[in-house]
Amino acid sequence: MSNQAEMLVQPVKTAGRAGPSRKFGFTWRDKLNDFVIGAMLPVVVLALWQAGADFGLISAQFLPSPLVIAKAFEELLLSGELLGHLGISLGRAALGFGIGGGLGLLFGVLVGFSRKAEDMLDPTMQMLRMIPHLAIAPLIILWFGFGEWSKVLIIAKGAFFPLYVNTFMGIRSVDNKLFDVARVLEFSRSKQIRQLVVPAALPSILLGLRLSLALSWVGLVVAELIGSQAGVGFLINFAKQTSATEVIFVGVVIFAIVGKLVDSLVRWLEHRLLRWRDSYEG
């Protein structure tokens, strides 16, 4: 019975698809080639940037050279200051995402399965979703002060809506014919959810997870730039006040690298959980 349910939601892979490296995952050579191709543009940009700084074509005050930024990064890293600020930022982002993303998933499931809950909650959720971070942040700080909770709530606000919307839409996009077949097979309600709804809605939920993590990181930047005594955003804000442009770039690069690593982790999770999908790979 369980195998029959899995056949309902998992498309059968066609014969003659790409070779073993595509079927069983990329080989190390494929991954190395992808890394080299992906690194070409940043390397070229950095080389031109450094050359422009060396020949005096770029103002050091306006745009420090990559070597100057790397030196500032090294000094912050060796002093332990960078890791301290980064640890605080990661803790805030994780807590905010846990609260906002968890509630978004919960409300998305509730509204997805209940038309009454949708009529009651979704209009309000959609209005709140349209409020920008910068518009709600002053109110949150006014209510909760400049402490940790104000920052966590700003991050949670960003994390909530992507998971809410994508979970809701993922459940509602499940083909109704699957439920007809499930009734014929006499599936219980819990079995329908576990073996039909969850696998079918999982691509949309994982997309929501990816967007939610991204907006959590954006919310962290907003929260720490508005008011903070520690964190990568504070490091950037303090560098702005002291005109240390290279430190600002260090903070921006840290935000970019960590954001990319988190996004890659979710993409790896998608690859593992959605291996059964027969989708176009380019």
Short mmCIF file of N, CA, C and O in Angstrom, two decimals, residues 12-96:
data_model
loop_
_atom_site.label_atom_id
_atom_site.label_comp_id
_atom_site.label_asym_id
_atom_site.label_seq_id
_atom_site.Cartn_x
_atom_site.Cartn_y
_atom_site.Cartn_z
N VAL A 12 7.81 8.59 -12.57
CA VAL A 12 8.73 7.53 -12.96
C VAL A 12 9.81 8.10 -13.84
O VAL A 12 9.55 8.83 -14.79
N LYS A 13 11.05 7.82 -13.53
CA LYS A 13 12.18 8.33 -14.32
C LYS A 13 12.21 7.61 -15.66
O LYS A 13 12.11 6.40 -15.73
N THR A 14 12.37 8.39 -16.71
CA THR A 14 12.36 7.82 -18.04
C THR A 14 13.69 7.19 -18.37
O THR A 14 14.74 7.65 -17.95
N ALA A 15 13.61 6.15 -19.16
CA ALA A 15 14.83 5.48 -19.59
C ALA A 15 15.55 6.37 -20.59
O ALA A 15 14.96 7.17 -21.30
N GLY A 16 16.84 6.22 -20.62
CA GLY A 16 17.62 6.99 -21.59
C GLY A 16 17.95 8.39 -21.13
O GLY A 16 18.36 9.22 -21.91
N ARG A 17 17.73 8.64 -19.85
CA ARG A 17 18.12 9.95 -19.33
C ARG A 17 19.63 10.04 -19.29
O ARG A 17 20.33 9.08 -19.54
N ALA A 18 20.14 11.20 -18.91
CA ALA A 18 21.59 11.41 -18.91
C ALA A 18 22.30 10.31 -18.15
O ALA A 18 21.71 9.62 -17.33
N GLY A 19 23.59 10.18 -18.38
CA GLY A 19 24.39 9.08 -17.87
C GLY A 19 24.47 8.97 -16.37
O GLY A 19 23.78 9.67 -15.65
N PRO A 20 25.34 8.09 -15.88
CA PRO A 20 25.43 7.79 -14.47
C PRO A 20 25.71 8.99 -13.59
O PRO A 20 25.23 9.06 -12.48
N SER A 21 26.51 9.95 -14.06
CA SER A 21 26.84 11.09 -13.21
C SER A 21 25.61 11.90 -12.89
O SER A 21 25.52 12.51 -11.84
N ARG A 22 24.60 11.92 -13.80
CA ARG A 22 23.37 12.64 -13.54
C ARG A 22 22.41 11.80 -12.71
O ARG A 22 21.69 12.30 -11.88
N LYS A 23 22.43 10.52 -12.92
CA LYS A 23 21.49 9.65 -12.22
C LYS A 23 21.87 9.48 -10.77
O LYS A 23 21.02 9.46 -9.88
N PHE A 24 23.12 9.32 -10.49
CA PHE A 24 23.56 9.03 -9.13
C PHE A 24 24.24 10.22 -8.46
O PHE A 24 24.85 10.09 -7.43
N GLY A 25 24.11 11.42 -9.04
CA GLY A 25 24.74 12.61 -8.45
C GLY A 25 25.99 12.99 -9.22
O GLY A 25 26.59 12.19 -9.93
N PHE A 26 26.39 14.22 -9.09
CA PHE A 26 27.56 14.71 -9.80
C PHE A 26 28.83 14.02 -9.30
O PHE A 26 28.98 13.73 -8.13
N THR A 27 29.74 13.79 -10.22
CA THR A 27 31.06 13.29 -9.83
C THR A 27 31.88 14.46 -9.32
O THR A 27 31.53 15.62 -9.48
N TRP A 28 33.02 14.13 -8.69
CA TRP A 28 33.90 15.18 -8.18
C TRP A 28 34.42 16.05 -9.32
O TRP A 28 34.62 17.25 -9.15
N ARG A 29 34.63 15.44 -10.48
CA ARG A 29 35.10 16.23 -11.63
C ARG A 29 34.04 17.23 -12.06
O ARG A 29 34.35 18.39 -12.38
N ASP A 30 32.77 16.78 -12.07
CA ASP A 30 31.68 17.71 -12.41
C ASP A 30 31.63 18.87 -11.43
O ASP A 30 31.46 20.03 -11.81
N LYS A 31 31.75 18.56 -10.13
CA LYS A 31 31.69 19.61 -9.12
C LYS A 31 32.86 20.58 -9.26
O LYS A 31 32.68 21.80 -9.10
N LEU A 32 34.05 20.05 -9.56
CA LEU A 32 35.22 20.91 -9.74
C LEU A 32 35.03 21.82 -10.95
O LEU A 32 35.34 23.01 -10.89
N ASN A 33 34.51 21.26 -12.04
CA ASN A 33 34.26 22.07 -13.23
C ASN A 33 33.25 23.17 -12.95
O ASN A 33 33.41 24.32 -13.38
N ASP A 34 32.18 22.82 -12.21
CA ASP A 34 31.16 23.83 -11.88
C ASP A 34 31.76 24.93 -11.01
O ASP A 34 31.44 26.11 -11.18
N PHE A 35 32.63 24.54 -10.07
CA PHE A 35 33.26 25.54 -9.20
C PHE A 35 34.15 26.48 -10.00
O PHE A 35 34.13 27.70 -9.79
N VAL A 36 34.93 25.91 -10.92
CA VAL A 36 35.83 26.73 -11.74
C VAL A 36 35.02 27.70 -12.61
O VAL A 36 35.35 28.89 -12.70
N ILE A 37 33.95 27.21 -13.21
CA ILE A 37 33.12 28.07 -14.06
C ILE A 37 32.48 29.18 -13.23
O ILE A 37 32.45 30.35 -13.62
N GLY A 38 31.97 28.81 -12.03
CA GLY A 38 31.33 29.80 -11.18
C GLY A 38 32.30 30.83 -10.63
O GLY A 38 31.91 31.96 -10.34
N ALA A 39 33.58 30.44 -10.49
CA ALA A 39 34.58 31.35 -9.92
C ALA A 39 35.19 32.28 -10.96
O ALA A 39 35.88 33.24 -10.60
N MET A 40 34.96 32.02 -12.23
CA MET A 40 35.62 32.81 -13.28
C MET A 40 35.25 34.29 -13.20
O MET A 40 36.12 35.16 -13.23
N LEU A 41 33.96 34.59 -13.10
CA LEU A 41 33.54 36.00 -13.09
C LEU A 41 34.07 36.74 -11.86
O LEU A 41 34.65 37.83 -12.01
N PRO A 42 33.93 36.20 -10.63
CA PRO A 42 34.51 36.92 -9.47
C PRO A 42 36.02 37.13 -9.59
O PRO A 42 36.52 38.21 -9.21
N VAL A 43 36.75 36.15 -10.11
CA VAL A 43 38.20 36.28 -10.23
C VAL A 43 38.55 37.39 -11.21
O VAL A 43 39.45 38.22 -10.95
N VAL A 44 37.85 37.45 -12.33
CA VAL A 44 38.10 38.50 -13.32
C VAL A 44 37.79 39.88 -12.74
O VAL A 44 38.57 40.84 -12.90
N VAL A 45 36.67 39.99 -12.04
CA VAL A 45 36.30 41.27 -11.42
C VAL A 45 37.34 41.71 -10.41
O VAL A 45 37.75 42.88 -10.37
N LEU A 46 37.79 40.76 -9.55
CA LEU A 46 38.80 41.10 -8.54
C LEU A 46 40.12 41.52 -9.18
O LEU A 46 40.79 42.45 -8.70
N ALA A 47 40.50 40.83 -10.27
CA ALA A 47 41.76 41.17 -10.95
C ALA A 47 41.68 42.58 -11.54
O ALA A 47 42.63 43.38 -11.41
N LEU A 48 40.58 42.91 -12.19
CA LEU A 48 40.41 44.25 -12.76
C LEU A 48 40.34 45.31 -11.66
O LEU A 48 40.90 46.41 -11.80
N TRP A 49 39.68 44.97 -10.59
CA TRP A 49 39.56 45.89 -9.45
C TRP A 49 40.95 46.20 -8.86
O TRP A 49 41.30 47.35 -8.63
N GLN A 50 41.75 45.16 -8.65
CA GLN A 50 43.08 45.35 -8.09
C GLN A 50 43.97 46.13 -9.05
O GLN A 50 44.74 47.00 -8.63
N ALA A 51 43.85 45.81 -10.33
CA ALA A 51 44.64 46.53 -11.33
C ALA A 51 44.29 48.01 -11.36
O ALA A 51 45.16 48.89 -11.43
N GLY A 52 42.98 48.30 -11.28
CA GLY A 52 42.56 49.70 -11.26
C GLY A 52 43.09 50.44 -10.05
O GLY A 52 43.48 51.61 -10.14
N ALA A 53 43.11 49.76 -8.87
CA ALA A 53 43.66 50.39 -7.66
C ALA A 53 45.16 50.59 -7.78
O ALA A 53 45.69 51.65 -7.38
N ASP A 54 45.89 49.63 -8.34
CA ASP A 54 47.34 49.72 -8.48
C ASP A 54 47.75 50.86 -9.40
O ASP A 54 48.78 51.53 -9.17
N PHE A 55 46.96 51.09 -10.44
CA PHE A 55 47.30 52.15 -11.41
C PHE A 55 46.68 53.50 -11.04
O PHE A 55 46.75 54.44 -11.82
N GLY A 56 46.06 53.57 -9.88
CA GLY A 56 45.49 54.84 -9.41
C GLY A 56 44.21 55.25 -10.11
O GLY A 56 43.83 56.42 -10.05
N LEU A 57 43.54 54.30 -10.76
CA LEU A 57 42.30 54.62 -11.46
C LEU A 57 41.10 54.64 -10.52
O LEU A 57 40.04 55.17 -10.88
N ILE A 58 41.26 54.04 -9.33
CA ILE A 58 40.17 53.95 -8.36
C ILE A 58 40.64 54.59 -7.06
O ILE A 58 41.73 54.28 -6.56
N SER A 59 39.82 55.45 -6.50
CA SER A 59 40.16 56.10 -5.24
C SER A 59 40.15 55.09 -4.09
O SER A 59 39.19 54.33 -3.93
N ALA A 60 41.22 55.06 -3.30
CA ALA A 60 41.30 54.14 -2.17
C ALA A 60 40.26 54.46 -1.11
O ALA A 60 39.79 53.57 -0.40
N GLN A 61 39.90 55.73 -0.98
CA GLN A 61 38.89 56.13 -0.01
C GLN A 61 37.50 55.65 -0.44
O GLN A 61 36.68 55.24 0.37
N PHE A 62 37.25 55.71 -1.75
CA PHE A 62 35.96 55.32 -2.28
C PHE A 62 35.84 53.81 -2.42
O PHE A 62 34.81 53.21 -2.06
N LEU A 63 36.89 53.17 -2.90
CA LEU A 63 36.84 51.73 -3.15
C LEU A 63 38.21 51.11 -2.87
O LEU A 63 39.07 51.07 -3.75
N PRO A 64 38.45 50.65 -1.64
CA PRO A 64 39.74 50.04 -1.31
C PRO A 64 40.00 48.82 -2.19
O PRO A 64 39.07 48.13 -2.62
N SER A 65 41.26 48.54 -2.43
CA SER A 65 41.61 47.41 -3.28
C SER A 65 41.32 46.09 -2.56
O SER A 65 41.23 46.05 -1.32
N PRO A 66 41.16 45.00 -3.30
CA PRO A 66 40.94 43.69 -2.67
C PRO A 66 42.02 43.30 -1.67
O PRO A 66 41.73 42.67 -0.65
N LEU A 67 43.28 43.68 -1.94
CA LEU A 67 44.36 43.35 -1.01
C LEU A 67 44.21 44.10 0.31
O LEU A 67 44.49 43.55 1.39
N VAL A 68 43.78 45.36 0.24
CA VAL A 68 43.56 46.15 1.47
C VAL A 68 42.40 45.54 2.27
O VAL A 68 42.46 45.43 3.50
N ILE A 69 41.35 45.15 1.58
CA ILE A 69 40.21 44.51 2.25
C ILE A 69 40.63 43.19 2.87
O ILE A 69 40.24 42.86 4.01
N ALA A 70 41.44 42.42 2.14
CA ALA A 70 41.92 41.14 2.67
C ALA A 70 42.78 41.35 3.92
O ALA A 70 42.71 40.57 4.87
N LYS A 71 43.57 42.42 3.92
CA LYS A 71 44.40 42.73 5.09
C LYS A 71 43.53 43.08 6.29
O LYS A 71 43.80 42.63 7.43
N ALA A 72 42.49 43.87 6.06
CA ALA A 72 41.58 44.22 7.15
C ALA A 72 40.86 42.97 7.67
O ALA A 72 40.66 42.81 8.88
N PHE A 73 40.49 42.08 6.75
CA PHE A 73 39.85 40.82 7.15
C PHE A 73 40.78 39.99 8.02
O PHE A 73 40.37 39.44 9.05
N GLU A 74 42.04 39.91 7.62
CA GLU A 74 43.03 39.14 8.38
C GLU A 74 43.20 39.71 9.79
O GLU A 74 43.25 38.96 10.77
N GLU A 75 43.29 41.03 9.90
CA GLU A 75 43.47 41.66 11.21
C GLU A 75 42.27 41.41 12.12
O GLU A 75 42.43 41.10 13.30
N LEU A 76 41.06 41.54 11.58
CA LEU A 76 39.86 41.29 12.37
C LEU A 76 39.75 39.83 12.78
O LEU A 76 39.29 39.51 13.88
N LEU A 77 40.17 38.94 11.88
CA LEU A 77 40.09 37.51 12.17
C LEU A 77 41.08 37.12 13.25
O LEU A 77 40.74 36.40 14.21
N LEU A 78 42.31 37.61 13.15
CA LEU A 78 43.36 37.26 14.12
C LEU A 78 43.07 37.85 15.50
O LEU A 78 43.43 37.26 16.52
N SER A 79 42.43 38.99 15.53
CA SER A 79 42.10 39.61 16.82
C SER A 79 40.92 38.93 17.50
O SER A 79 40.68 39.15 18.69
N GLY A 80 40.18 38.12 16.75
CA GLY A 80 39.00 37.44 17.31
C GLY A 80 37.75 38.28 17.25
O GLY A 80 36.64 37.81 17.56
N GLU A 81 37.88 39.55 16.83
CA GLU A 81 36.73 40.45 16.78
C GLU A 81 35.71 40.00 15.75
O GLU A 81 34.50 40.01 16.01
N LEU A 82 36.19 39.57 14.60
CA LEU A 82 35.29 39.17 13.53
C LEU A 82 34.45 37.94 13.92
O LEU A 82 33.23 37.92 13.73
N LEU A 83 35.10 36.93 14.47
CA LEU A 83 34.38 35.71 14.85
C LEU A 83 33.38 35.99 15.97
O LEU A 83 32.30 35.39 16.02
N GLY A 84 33.75 36.90 16.88
CA GLY A 84 32.82 37.26 17.96
C GLY A 84 31.56 37.90 17.41
O GLY A 84 30.44 37.53 17.78
N HIS A 85 31.71 38.87 16.52
CA HIS A 85 30.55 39.54 15.92
C HIS A 85 29.75 38.56 15.06
O HIS A 85 28.51 38.59 15.08
N LEU A 86 30.44 37.71 14.32
CA LEU A 86 29.75 36.76 13.45
C LEU A 86 28.93 35.76 14.28
O LEU A 86 27.80 35.42 13.91
N GLY A 87 29.49 35.29 15.38
CA GLY A 87 28.77 34.36 16.24
C GLY A 87 27.48 34.96 16.78
O GLY A 87 26.44 34.30 16.83
N ILE A 88 27.55 36.23 17.19
CA ILE A 88 26.36 36.91 17.70
C ILE A 88 25.31 37.05 16.60
O ILE A 88 24.11 36.81 16.81
N SER A 89 25.75 37.41 15.40
CA SER A 89 24.81 37.57 14.28
C SER A 89 24.16 36.24 13.91
O SER A 89 22.94 36.18 13.66
N LEU A 90 24.94 35.17 13.87
CA LEU A 90 24.38 33.86 13.54
C LEU A 90 23.37 33.41 14.59
O LEU A 90 22.34 32.82 14.25
N GLY A 91 23.67 33.68 15.86
CA GLY A 91 22.72 33.31 16.91
C GLY A 91 21.40 34.06 16.77
O GLY A 91 20.32 33.47 16.91
N ARG A 92 21.48 35.35 16.48
CA ARG A 92 20.25 36.13 16.27
C ARG A 92 19.46 35.63 15.08
O ARG A 92 18.23 35.48 15.14
N ALA A 93 20.17 35.38 13.98
CA ALA A 93 19.49 34.92 12.77
C ALA A 93 18.83 33.56 12.99
O ALA A 93 17.70 33.33 12.55
N ALA A 94 19.51 32.66 13.70
CA ALA A 94 18.95 31.33 13.95
C ALA A 94 17.71 31.40 14.82
O ALA A 94 16.70 30.74 14.55
N LEU A 95 17.76 32.23 15.87
CA LEU A 95 16.60 32.35 16.76
C LEU A 95 15.42 32.99 16.04
O LEU A 95 14.28 32.53 16.15
N GLY A 96 15.69 34.06 15.29
CA GLY A 96 14.63 34.73 14.55
C GLY A 96 14.01 33.81 13.51
O GLY A 96 12.78 33.76 13.35
#
